[in-house]
Amino acid sequence: MRKALLWGAAIAIASGSTASIASVVVVKSLGPSAKSYPPGRTLSETAKITLIGGDVVTVIGPSSAQTLRGPGNFDAKQVALASAAGQRGRFGALRASEVAHNPSIWDLDVGTGGKVCVNSASSVQLWRPDSETEATVQLRSSDGKSQQLTWAAGKALTSWPAGLPIKNGTSYQVEWPDGGEKSSIDVVTVSNPPADLVGAAQVLLENGCQKQLDLLVESASKTNK
């Protein structure tokens, strides 16, 4: 699984986002206290996180994610401060020592299907994990329109074809002619996604883009045992 993200210029700053001003947001919750800390719950700096045995709660702060395990009492403020101390700078600084793969959380990974949030319908990039050789796929929308797309050898990214406009809520099928493999992508367009981890996580949660959220959490994770 990919463990690194380089957040590029594709991420625009959103103004007035309630998610972006929260100290931390819960992104995963398991155990007896899961109902008290459901995914999407935002916690202010003054909030106390009280966990009992068997609880596992993952939260994202301004610059990193942390997994908290019960039993124990945690201050949201300390989670936010630890996040800021451990990861300076913006998204581009995350896991900088590791090998980068998908350049942006907002690029489409053609290797996986499901619901995908995209930043701008006019500048979507499609990413493939194996860029060694040239590859061609057929993109087909639910209304029957299709367009061929090719990656040159050595290139991991290519632009979404202008001849097949992206529409919010539309399903697209990616067909690999050589191997006969197919995957279905359900697109959600997001206008001006937040430029911070908390806000980005909230947007992905609200729109059900779970695979991107999982990747975001993995990239920014710290574990508190």
JSON list of C-alpha atoms in Angstrom, two decimals:
[
{"chain": "A", "resi": 1, "resn": "MET", "atom": "CA", "xyz": [0.00, 0.00, 0.00]},
{"chain": "A", "resi": 2, "resn": "ARG", "atom": "CA", "xyz": [1.21, 3.47, -0.73]},
{"chain": "A", "resi": 3, "resn": "LYS", "atom": "CA", "xyz": [2.63, 5.22, 2.36]},
{"chain": "A", "resi": 4, "resn": "ALA", "atom": "CA", "xyz": [3.62, 8.57, 0.97]},
{"chain": "A", "resi": 5, "resn": "LEU", "atom": "CA", "xyz": [1.85, 11.55, -0.50]},
{"chain": "A", "resi": 6, "resn": "LEU", "atom": "CA", "xyz": [3.22, 14.70, -2.04]},
{"chain": "A", "resi": 7, "resn": "TRP", "atom": "CA", "xyz": [0.53, 17.35, -1.97]},
{"chain": "A", "resi": 8, "resn": "GLY", "atom": "CA", "xyz": [1.00, 19.66, -4.92]},
{"chain": "A", "resi": 9, "resn": "ALA", "atom": "CA", "xyz": [-0.50, 22.75, -6.38]},
{"chain": "A", "resi": 10, "resn": "ALA", "atom": "CA", "xyz": [-3.70, 20.86, -7.20]},
{"chain": "A", "resi": 11, "resn": "ILE", "atom": "CA", "xyz": [-4.94, 21.56, -3.66]},
{"chain": "A", "resi": 12, "resn": "ALA", "atom": "CA", "xyz": [-6.69, 24.92, -3.38]},
{"chain": "A", "resi": 13, "resn": "ILE", "atom": "CA", "xyz": [-7.32, 26.85, -0.16]},
{"chain": "A", "resi": 14, "resn": "ALA", "atom": "CA", "xyz": [-10.90, 26.85, 1.03]},
{"chain": "A", "resi": 15, "resn": "SER", "atom": "CA", "xyz": [-12.09, 29.82, 3.05]},
{"chain": "A", "resi": 16, "resn": "GLY", "atom": "CA", "xyz": [-14.59, 29.62, 5.87]},
{"chain": "A", "resi": 17, "resn": "SER", "atom": "CA", "xyz": [-14.48, 25.82, 6.24]},
{"chain": "A", "resi": 18, "resn": "THR", "atom": "CA", "xyz": [-15.65, 24.65, 9.66]},
{"chain": "A", "resi": 19, "resn": "ALA", "atom": "CA", "xyz": [-13.59, 21.50, 9.24]},
{"chain": "A", "resi": 20, "resn": "SER", "atom": "CA", "xyz": [-10.38, 23.42, 8.71]},
{"chain": "A", "resi": 21, "resn": "ILE", "atom": "CA", "xyz": [-10.63, 25.31, 12.02]},
{"chain": "A", "resi": 22, "resn": "ALA", "atom": "CA", "xyz": [-11.21, 22.21, 14.18]},
{"chain": "A", "resi": 23, "resn": "SER", "atom": "CA", "xyz": [-8.27, 21.01, 16.25]},
{"chain": "A", "resi": 24, "resn": "VAL", "atom": "CA", "xyz": [-8.72, 17.35, 15.37]},
{"chain": "A", "resi": 25, "resn": "VAL", "atom": "CA", "xyz": [-11.29, 15.21, 13.59]},
{"chain": "A", "resi": 26, "resn": "VAL", "atom": "CA", "xyz": [-12.09, 11.55, 14.24]},
{"chain": "A", "resi": 27, "resn": "VAL", "atom": "CA", "xyz": [-11.58, 9.44, 11.12]},
{"chain": "A", "resi": 28, "resn": "LYS", "atom": "CA", "xyz": [-11.81, 5.89, 12.48]},
{"chain": "A", "resi": 29, "resn": "SER", "atom": "CA", "xyz": [-13.32, 4.45, 15.63]},
{"chain": "A", "resi": 30, "resn": "LEU", "atom": "CA", "xyz": [-13.53, 0.90, 16.96]},
{"chain": "A", "resi": 31, "resn": "GLY", "atom": "CA", "xyz": [-14.48, -0.56, 20.33]},
{"chain": "A", "resi": 32, "resn": "PRO", "atom": "CA", "xyz": [-16.97, 0.12, 23.13]},
{"chain": "A", "resi": 33, "resn": "SER", "atom": "CA", "xyz": [-16.70, 3.92, 22.85]},
{"chain": "A", "resi": 34, "resn": "ALA", "atom": "CA", "xyz": [-17.15, 4.06, 19.07]},
{"chain": "A", "resi": 35, "resn": "LYS", "atom": "CA", "xyz": [-20.58, 5.70, 19.40]},
{"chain": "A", "resi": 36, "resn": "SER", "atom": "CA", "xyz": [-19.05, 8.52, 21.43]},
{"chain": "A", "resi": 37, "resn": "TYR", "atom": "CA", "xyz": [-16.36, 9.17, 18.82]},
{"chain": "A", "resi": 38, "resn": "PRO", "atom": "CA", "xyz": [-17.95, 8.52, 15.42]},
{"chain": "A", "resi": 39, "resn": "PRO", "atom": "CA", "xyz": [-15.98, 9.28, 12.23]},
{"chain": "A", "resi": 40, "resn": "GLY", "atom": "CA", "xyz": [-16.45, 12.91, 11.30]},
{"chain": "A", "resi": 41, "resn": "ARG", "atom": "CA", "xyz": [-16.73, 14.21, 14.86]},
{"chain": "A", "resi": 42, "resn": "THR", "atom": "CA", "xyz": [-14.63, 17.33, 15.34]},
{"chain": "A", "resi": 43, "resn": "LEU", "atom": "CA", "xyz": [-12.99, 18.06, 18.67]},
{"chain": "A", "resi": 44, "resn": "SER", "atom": "CA", "xyz": [-11.90, 21.45, 19.97]},
{"chain": "A", "resi": 45, "resn": "GLU", "atom": "CA", "xyz": [-8.65, 22.03, 21.86]},
{"chain": "A", "resi": 46, "resn": "THR", "atom": "CA", "xyz": [-10.48, 21.79, 25.18]},
{"chain": "A", "resi": 47, "resn": "ALA", "atom": "CA", "xyz": [-12.02, 18.38, 24.45]},
{"chain": "A", "resi": 48, "resn": "LYS", "atom": "CA", "xyz": [-11.07, 15.28, 26.45]},
{"chain": "A", "resi": 49, "resn": "ILE", "atom": "CA", "xyz": [-10.84, 11.91, 24.72]},
{"chain": "A", "resi": 50, "resn": "THR", "atom": "CA", "xyz": [-11.64, 9.17, 27.22]},
{"chain": "A", "resi": 51, "resn": "LEU", "atom": "CA", "xyz": [-11.10, 5.61, 26.04]},
{"chain": "A", "resi": 52, "resn": "ILE", "atom": "CA", "xyz": [-11.59, 2.27, 27.75]},
{"chain": "A", "resi": 53, "resn": "GLY", "atom": "CA", "xyz": [-10.05, -1.12, 27.04]},
{"chain": "A", "resi": 54, "resn": "GLY", "atom": "CA", "xyz": [-10.64, -2.26, 23.49]},
{"chain": "A", "resi": 55, "resn": "ASP", "atom": "CA", "xyz": [-11.06, 1.25, 22.08]},
{"chain": "A", "resi": 56, "resn": "VAL", "atom": "CA", "xyz": [-9.03, 2.26, 19.04]},
{"chain": "A", "resi": 57, "resn": "VAL", "atom": "CA", "xyz": [-9.66, 5.79, 17.75]},
{"chain": "A", "resi": 58, "resn": "THR", "atom": "CA", "xyz": [-7.76, 7.46, 14.92]},
{"chain": "A", "resi": 59, "resn": "VAL", "atom": "CA", "xyz": [-7.76, 11.25, 14.72]},
{"chain": "A", "resi": 60, "resn": "ILE", "atom": "CA", "xyz": [-6.19, 13.73, 12.34]},
{"chain": "A", "resi": 61, "resn": "GLY", "atom": "CA", "xyz": [-4.68, 16.96, 13.59]},
{"chain": "A", "resi": 62, "resn": "PRO", "atom": "CA", "xyz": [-3.23, 19.93, 11.69]},
{"chain": "A", "resi": 63, "resn": "SER", "atom": "CA", "xyz": [-0.22, 18.03, 10.33]},
{"chain": "A", "resi": 64, "resn": "SER", "atom": "CA", "xyz": [-0.49, 14.34, 11.18]},
{"chain": "A", "resi": 65, "resn": "ALA", "atom": "CA", "xyz": [-2.76, 11.50, 12.22]},
{"chain": "A", "resi": 66, "resn": "GLN", "atom": "CA", "xyz": [-2.56, 9.58, 15.48]},
{"chain": "A", "resi": 67, "resn": "THR", "atom": "CA", "xyz": [-4.09, 6.31, 16.63]},
{"chain": "A", "resi": 68, "resn": "LEU", "atom": "CA", "xyz": [-5.14, 6.37, 20.28]},
{"chain": "A", "resi": 69, "resn": "ARG", "atom": "CA", "xyz": [-5.66, 3.10, 22.15]},
{"chain": "A", "resi": 70, "resn": "GLY", "atom": "CA", "xyz": [-7.59, 2.65, 25.38]},
{"chain": "A", "resi": 71, "resn": "PRO", "atom": "CA", "xyz": [-7.64, 2.60, 28.23]},
{"chain": "A", "resi": 72, "resn": "GLY", "atom": "CA", "xyz": [-6.48, 6.16, 28.65]},
{"chain": "A", "resi": 73, "resn": "ASN", "atom": "CA", "xyz": [-7.37, 9.82, 28.74]},
{"chain": "A", "resi": 74, "resn": "PHE", "atom": "CA", "xyz": [-6.14, 12.15, 26.00]},
{"chain": "A", "resi": 75, "resn": "ASP", "atom": "CA", "xyz": [-6.36, 15.90, 25.51]},
{"chain": "A", "resi": 76, "resn": "ALA", "atom": "CA", "xyz": [-7.30, 17.01, 22.02]},
{"chain": "A", "resi": 77, "resn": "LYS", "atom": "CA", "xyz": [-4.97, 19.96, 22.52]},
{"chain": "A", "resi": 78, "resn": "GLN", "atom": "CA", "xyz": [-2.02, 17.65, 23.16]},
{"chain": "A", "resi": 79, "resn": "VAL", "atom": "CA", "xyz": [-2.88, 15.62, 20.06]},
{"chain": "A", "resi": 80, "resn": "ALA", "atom": "CA", "xyz": [-2.92, 18.81, 18.00]},
{"chain": "A", "resi": 81, "resn": "LEU", "atom": "CA", "xyz": [0.34, 20.07, 19.53]},
{"chain": "A", "resi": 82, "resn": "ALA", "atom": "CA", "xyz": [2.08, 16.72, 19.01]},
{"chain": "A", "resi": 83, "resn": "SER", "atom": "CA", "xyz": [0.86, 16.76, 15.44]},
{"chain": "A", "resi": 84, "resn": "ALA", "atom": "CA", "xyz": [2.30, 20.21, 14.80]},
{"chain": "A", "resi": 85, "resn": "ALA", "atom": "CA", "xyz": [5.61, 19.41, 16.50]},
{"chain": "A", "resi": 86, "resn": "GLY", "atom": "CA", "xyz": [6.13, 16.18, 14.62]},
{"chain": "A", "resi": 87, "resn": "GLN", "atom": "CA", "xyz": [5.30, 17.39, 11.13]},
{"chain": "A", "resi": 88, "resn": "ARG", "atom": "CA", "xyz": [6.28, 20.92, 10.15]},
{"chain": "A", "resi": 89, "resn": "GLY", "atom": "CA", "xyz": [5.06, 22.60, 7.01]},
{"chain": "A", "resi": 90, "resn": "ARG", "atom": "CA", "xyz": [2.21, 21.73, 4.71]},
{"chain": "A", "resi": 91, "resn": "PHE", "atom": "CA", "xyz": [1.23, 18.49, 3.04]},
{"chain": "A", "resi": 92, "resn": "GLY", "atom": "CA", "xyz": [4.35, 18.32, 0.89]},
{"chain": "A", "resi": 93, "resn": "ALA", "atom": "CA", "xyz": [6.44, 17.66, 4.02]},
{"chain": "A", "resi": 94, "resn": "LEU", "atom": "CA", "xyz": [4.61, 14.47, 4.95]},
{"chain": "A", "resi": 95, "resn": "ARG", "atom": "CA", "xyz": [6.80, 11.38, 4.92]},
{"chain": "A", "resi": 96, "resn": "ALA", "atom": "CA", "xyz": [9.36, 13.21, 2.82]},
{"chain": "A", "resi": 97, "resn": "SER", "atom": "CA", "xyz": [11.98, 10.53, 3.46]},
{"chain": "A", "resi": 98, "resn": "GLU", "atom": "CA", "xyz": [9.88, 7.79, 1.90]},
{"chain": "A", "resi": 99, "resn": "VAL", "atom": "CA", "xyz": [9.40, 7.01, -1.76]},
{"chain": "A", "resi": 100, "resn": "ALA", "atom": "CA", "xyz": [6.60, 9.10, -3.22]},
{"chain": "A", "resi": 101, "resn": "HIS", "atom": "CA", "xyz": [3.94, 7.41, -5.28]},
{"chain": "A", "resi": 102, "resn": "ASN", "atom": "CA", "xyz": [0.65, 9.06, -6.19]},
{"chain": "A", "resi": 103, "resn": "PRO", "atom": "CA", "xyz": [1.57, 12.78, -6.35]},
{"chain": "A", "resi": 104, "resn": "SER", "atom": "CA", "xyz": [-1.78, 14.00, -5.01]},
{"chain": "A", "resi": 105, "resn": "ILE", "atom": "CA", "xyz": [-4.69, 12.66, -3.01]},
{"chain": "A", "resi": 106, "resn": "TRP", "atom": "CA", "xyz": [-6.95, 14.25, -5.64]},
{"chain": "A", "resi": 107, "resn": "ASP", "atom": "CA", "xyz": [-5.52, 12.28, -8.58]},
{"chain": "A", "resi": 108, "resn": "LEU", "atom": "CA", "xyz": [-7.49, 9.26, -9.78]},
{"chain": "A", "resi": 109, "resn": "ASP", "atom": "CA", "xyz": [-5.81, 5.93, -9.05]},
{"chain": "A", "resi": 110, "resn": "VAL", "atom": "CA", "xyz": [-6.90, 3.70, -11.93]},
{"chain": "A", "resi": 111, "resn": "GLY", "atom": "CA", "xyz": [-5.76, 0.63, -10.03]},
{"chain": "A", "resi": 112, "resn": "THR", "atom": "CA", "xyz": [-8.66, 0.87, -7.60]},
{"chain": "A", "resi": 113, "resn": "GLY", "atom": "CA", "xyz": [-12.36, 1.46, -8.09]},
{"chain": "A", "resi": 114, "resn": "GLY", "atom": "CA", "xyz": [-15.09, 2.89, -5.90]},
{"chain": "A", "resi": 115, "resn": "LYS", "atom": "CA", "xyz": [-16.06, 6.42, -5.02]},
{"chain": "A", "resi": 116, "resn": "VAL", "atom": "CA", "xyz": [-13.39, 9.03, -5.73]},
{"chain": "A", "resi": 117, "resn": "CYS", "atom": "CA", "xyz": [-13.30, 12.72, -4.85]},
{"chain": "A", "resi": 118, "resn": "VAL", "atom": "CA", "xyz": [-11.61, 14.96, -7.43]},
{"chain": "A", "resi": 119, "resn": "ASN", "atom": "CA", "xyz": [-10.47, 18.52, -6.96]},
{"chain": "A", "resi": 120, "resn": "SER", "atom": "CA", "xyz": [-11.21, 20.12, -10.30]},
{"chain": "A", "resi": 121, "resn": "ALA", "atom": "CA", "xyz": [-13.16, 18.46, -13.08]},
{"chain": "A", "resi": 122, "resn": "SER", "atom": "CA", "xyz": [-11.16, 20.43, -15.64]},
{"chain": "A", "resi": 123, "resn": "SER", "atom": "CA", "xyz": [-7.67, 19.25, -14.58]},
{"chain": "A", "resi": 124, "resn": "VAL", "atom": "CA", "xyz": [-7.99, 15.69, -13.31]},
{"chain": "A", "resi": 125, "resn": "GLN", "atom": "CA", "xyz": [-4.89, 13.51, -13.51]},
{"chain": "A", "resi": 126, "resn": "LEU", "atom": "CA", "xyz": [-5.02, 9.72, -13.72]},
{"chain": "A", "resi": 127, "resn": "TRP", "atom": "CA", "xyz": [-2.27, 7.85, -11.91]},
{"chain": "A", "resi": 128, "resn": "ARG", "atom": "CA", "xyz": [-1.09, 4.27, -12.49]},
{"chain": "A", "resi": 129, "resn": "PRO", "atom": "CA", "xyz": [1.18, 2.33, -10.11]},
{"chain": "A", "resi": 130, "resn": "ASP", "atom": "CA", "xyz": [3.28, 0.68, -12.84]},
{"chain": "A", "resi": 131, "resn": "SER", "atom": "CA", "xyz": [4.78, 3.16, -15.28]},
{"chain": "A", "resi": 132, "resn": "GLU", "atom": "CA", "xyz": [7.50, 1.01, -16.84]},
{"chain": "A", "resi": 133, "resn": "THR", "atom": "CA", "xyz": [5.80, 0.41, -20.18]},
{"chain": "A", "resi": 134, "resn": "GLU", "atom": "CA", "xyz": [3.23, 2.19, -22.34]},
{"chain": "A", "resi": 135, "resn": "ALA", "atom": "CA", "xyz": [-0.37, 1.41, -21.40]},
{"chain": "A", "resi": 136, "resn": "THR", "atom": "CA", "xyz": [-3.75, 2.16, -22.95]},
{"chain": "A", "resi": 137, "resn": "VAL", "atom": "CA", "xyz": [-7.19, 2.00, -21.35]},
{"chain": "A", "resi": 138, "resn": "GLN", "atom": "CA", "xyz": [-10.71, 2.71, -22.49]},
{"chain": "A", "resi": 139, "resn": "LEU", "atom": "CA", "xyz": [-12.76, 5.07, -20.32]},
{"chain": "A", "resi": 140, "resn": "ARG", "atom": "CA", "xyz": [-16.50, 4.59, -20.59]},
{"chain": "A", "resi": 141, "resn": "SER", "atom": "CA", "xyz": [-19.17, 6.71, -18.90]},
{"chain": "A", "resi": 142, "resn": "SER", "atom": "CA", "xyz": [-22.55, 5.43, -17.70]},
{"chain": "A", "resi": 143, "resn": "ASP", "atom": "CA", "xyz": [-24.26, 7.21, -20.61]},
{"chain": "A", "resi": 144, "resn": "GLY", "atom": "CA", "xyz": [-22.31, 5.13, -23.14]},
{"chain": "A", "resi": 145, "resn": "LYS", "atom": "CA", "xyz": [-19.66, 7.66, -24.19]},
{"chain": "A", "resi": 146, "resn": "SER", "atom": "CA", "xyz": [-16.07, 6.43, -24.31]},
{"chain": "A", "resi": 147, "resn": "GLN", "atom": "CA", "xyz": [-12.56, 7.72, -24.86]},
{"chain": "A", "resi": 148, "resn": "GLN", "atom": "CA", "xyz": [-9.18, 6.03, -25.20]},
{"chain": "A", "resi": 149, "resn": "LEU", "atom": "CA", "xyz": [-6.40, 7.08, -22.87]},
{"chain": "A", "resi": 150, "resn": "THR", "atom": "CA", "xyz": [-2.67, 6.28, -23.13]},
{"chain": "A", "resi": 151, "resn": "TRP", "atom": "CA", "xyz": [0.27, 6.60, -20.75]},
{"chain": "A", "resi": 152, "resn": "ALA", "atom": "CA", "xyz": [3.68, 6.86, -22.38]},
{"chain": "A", "resi": 153, "resn": "ALA", "atom": "CA", "xyz": [6.41, 4.52, -21.13]},
{"chain": "A", "resi": 154, "resn": "GLY", "atom": "CA", "xyz": [7.94, 5.90, -17.94]},
{"chain": "A", "resi": 155, "resn": "LYS", "atom": "CA", "xyz": [4.96, 8.18, -17.21]},
{"chain": "A", "resi": 156, "resn": "ALA", "atom": "CA", "xyz": [2.75, 7.56, -14.18]},
{"chain": "A", "resi": 157, "resn": "LEU", "atom": "CA", "xyz": [0.36, 10.47, -14.77]},
{"chain": "A", "resi": 158, "resn": "THR", "atom": "CA", "xyz": [-1.79, 11.52, -17.68]},
{"chain": "A", "resi": 159, "resn": "SER", "atom": "CA", "xyz": [-4.65, 14.00, -18.02]},
{"chain": "A", "resi": 160, "resn": "TRP", "atom": "CA", "xyz": [-8.29, 13.01, -18.17]},
{"chain": "A", "resi": 161, "resn": "PRO", "atom": "CA", "xyz": [-9.36, 13.26, -21.84]},
{"chain": "A", "resi": 162, "resn": "ALA", "atom": "CA", "xyz": [-11.15, 16.46, -22.79]},
{"chain": "A", "resi": 163, "resn": "GLY", "atom": "CA", "xyz": [-13.47, 14.48, -25.06]},
{"chain": "A", "resi": 164, "resn": "LEU", "atom": "CA", "xyz": [-15.10, 12.80, -22.05]},
{"chain": "A", "resi": 165, "resn": "PRO", "atom": "CA", "xyz": [-16.09, 15.55, -19.58]},
{"chain": "A", "resi": 166, "resn": "ILE", "atom": "CA", "xyz": [-16.20, 14.60, -15.91]},
{"chain": "A", "resi": 167, "resn": "LYS", "atom": "CA", "xyz": [-19.62, 15.03, -14.33]},
{"chain": "A", "resi": 168, "resn": "ASN", "atom": "CA", "xyz": [-20.36, 14.94, -10.63]},
{"chain": "A", "resi": 169, "resn": "GLY", "atom": "CA", "xyz": [-22.13, 11.75, -9.57]},
{"chain": "A", "resi": 170, "resn": "THR", "atom": "CA", "xyz": [-21.31, 9.90, -12.80]},
{"chain": "A", "resi": 171, "resn": "SER", "atom": "CA", "xyz": [-19.80, 6.41, -12.93]},
{"chain": "A", "resi": 172, "resn": "TYR", "atom": "CA", "xyz": [-16.92, 5.65, -15.29]},
{"chain": "A", "resi": 173, "resn": "GLN", "atom": "CA", "xyz": [-15.55, 2.26, -16.21]},
{"chain": "A", "resi": 174, "resn": "VAL", "atom": "CA", "xyz": [-11.83, 1.76, -16.81]},
{"chain": "A", "resi": 175, "resn": "GLU", "atom": "CA", "xyz": [-11.18, -1.10, -19.23]},
{"chain": "A", "resi": 176, "resn": "TRP", "atom": "CA", "xyz": [-7.70, -2.55, -19.80]},
{"chain": "A", "resi": 177, "resn": "PRO", "atom": "CA", "xyz": [-7.76, -4.08, -23.30]},
{"chain": "A", "resi": 178, "resn": "ASP", "atom": "CA", "xyz": [-4.67, -6.28, -22.84]},
{"chain": "A", "resi": 179, "resn": "GLY", "atom": "CA", "xyz": [-5.67, -8.08, -19.66]},
{"chain": "A", "resi": 180, "resn": "GLY", "atom": "CA", "xyz": [-9.44, -7.65, -19.84]},
{"chain": "A", "resi": 181, "resn": "GLU", "atom": "CA", "xyz": [-9.49, -6.08, -16.37]},
{"chain": "A", "resi": 182, "resn": "LYS", "atom": "CA", "xyz": [-12.18, -3.55, -15.47]},
{"chain": "A", "resi": 183, "resn": "SER", "atom": "CA", "xyz": [-12.79, -1.19, -12.59]},
{"chain": "A", "resi": 184, "resn": "SER", "atom": "CA", "xyz": [-15.62, 1.24, -11.89]},
{"chain": "A", "resi": 185, "resn": "ILE", "atom": "CA", "xyz": [-15.07, 4.76, -10.58]},
{"chain": "A", "resi": 186, "resn": "ASP", "atom": "CA", "xyz": [-17.85, 6.90, -9.07]},
{"chain": "A", "resi": 187, "resn": "VAL", "atom": "CA", "xyz": [-16.78, 10.53, -9.28]},
{"chain": "A", "resi": 188, "resn": "VAL", "atom": "CA", "xyz": [-17.56, 13.25, -6.75]},
{"chain": "A", "resi": 189, "resn": "THR", "atom": "CA", "xyz": [-16.33, 16.72, -7.69]},
{"chain": "A", "resi": 190, "resn": "VAL", "atom": "CA", "xyz": [-15.16, 18.90, -4.80]},
{"chain": "A", "resi": 191, "resn": "SER", "atom": "CA", "xyz": [-14.90, 22.65, -5.22]},
{"chain": "A", "resi": 192, "resn": "ASN", "atom": "CA", "xyz": [-11.93, 24.30, -3.49]},
{"chain": "A", "resi": 193, "resn": "PRO", "atom": "CA", "xyz": [-10.98, 21.47, -1.10]},
{"chain": "A", "resi": 194, "resn": "PRO", "atom": "CA", "xyz": [-9.31, 22.64, 2.12]},
{"chain": "A", "resi": 195, "resn": "ALA", "atom": "CA", "xyz": [-5.53, 22.95, 2.15]},
{"chain": "A", "resi": 196, "resn": "ASP", "atom": "CA", "xyz": [-5.12, 21.36, 5.61]},
{"chain": "A", "resi": 197, "resn": "LEU", "atom": "CA", "xyz": [-5.27, 17.76, 6.79]},
{"chain": "A", "resi": 198, "resn": "VAL", "atom": "CA", "xyz": [-8.27, 18.23, 9.08]},
{"chain": "A", "resi": 199, "resn": "GLY", "atom": "CA", "xyz": [-10.34, 19.92, 6.40]},
{"chain": "A", "resi": 200, "resn": "ALA", "atom": "CA", "xyz": [-9.32, 17.44, 3.71]},
{"chain": "A", "resi": 201, "resn": "ALA", "atom": "CA", "xyz": [-10.23, 14.50, 5.94]},
{"chain": "A", "resi": 202, "resn": "GLN", "atom": "CA", "xyz": [-13.62, 16.02, 6.67]},
{"chain": "A", "resi": 203, "resn": "VAL", "atom": "CA", "xyz": [-14.36, 16.52, 2.97]},
{"chain": "A", "resi": 204, "resn": "LEU", "atom": "CA", "xyz": [-13.42, 12.91, 2.19]},
{"chain": "A", "resi": 205, "resn": "LEU", "atom": "CA", "xyz": [-15.57, 11.65, 5.07]},
{"chain": "A", "resi": 206, "resn": "GLU", "atom": "CA", "xyz": [-18.58, 13.73, 4.05]},
{"chain": "A", "resi": 207, "resn": "ASN", "atom": "CA", "xyz": [-18.43, 12.47, 0.48]},
{"chain": "A", "resi": 208, "resn": "GLY", "atom": "CA", "xyz": [-17.70, 8.82, 1.25]},
{"chain": "A", "resi": 209, "resn": "CYS", "atom": "CA", "xyz": [-14.28, 8.73, -0.46]},
{"chain": "A", "resi": 210, "resn": "GLN", "atom": "CA", "xyz": [-12.98, 6.07, 1.91]},
{"chain": "A", "resi": 211, "resn": "LYS", "atom": "CA", "xyz": [-9.95, 4.82, -0.04]},
{"chain": "A", "resi": 212, "resn": "GLN", "atom": "CA", "xyz": [-8.52, 8.33, -0.29]},
{"chain": "A", "resi": 213, "resn": "LEU", "atom": "CA", "xyz": [-9.19, 8.86, 3.41]},
{"chain": "A", "resi": 214, "resn": "ASP", "atom": "CA", "xyz": [-7.39, 5.61, 4.26]},
{"chain": "A", "resi": 215, "resn": "LEU", "atom": "CA", "xyz": [-4.42, 6.71, 2.19]},
{"chain": "A", "resi": 216, "resn": "LEU", "atom": "CA", "xyz": [-4.40, 10.13, 3.83]},
{"chain": "A", "resi": 217, "resn": "VAL", "atom": "CA", "xyz": [-4.46, 8.58, 7.31]},
{"chain": "A", "resi": 218, "resn": "GLU", "atom": "CA", "xyz": [-1.74, 6.05, 6.49]},
{"chain": "A", "resi": 219, "resn": "SER", "atom": "CA", "xyz": [0.50, 8.73, 5.05]},
{"chain": "A", "resi": 220, "resn": "ALA", "atom": "CA", "xyz": [0.20, 10.98, 8.08]},
{"chain": "A", "resi": 221, "resn": "SER", "atom": "CA", "xyz": [0.00, 8.36, 10.82]},
{"chain": "A", "resi": 222, "resn": "LYS", "atom": "CA", "xyz": [1.59, 8.30, 14.23]},
{"chain": "A", "resi": 223, "resn": "THR", "atom": "CA", "xyz": [0.65, 5.64, 16.75]},
{"chain": "A", "resi": 224, "resn": "ASN", "atom": "CA", "xyz": [0.06, 6.26, 20.47]},
{"chain": "A", "resi": 225, "resn": "LYS", "atom": "CA", "xyz": [0.14, 2.90, 22.26]}
]
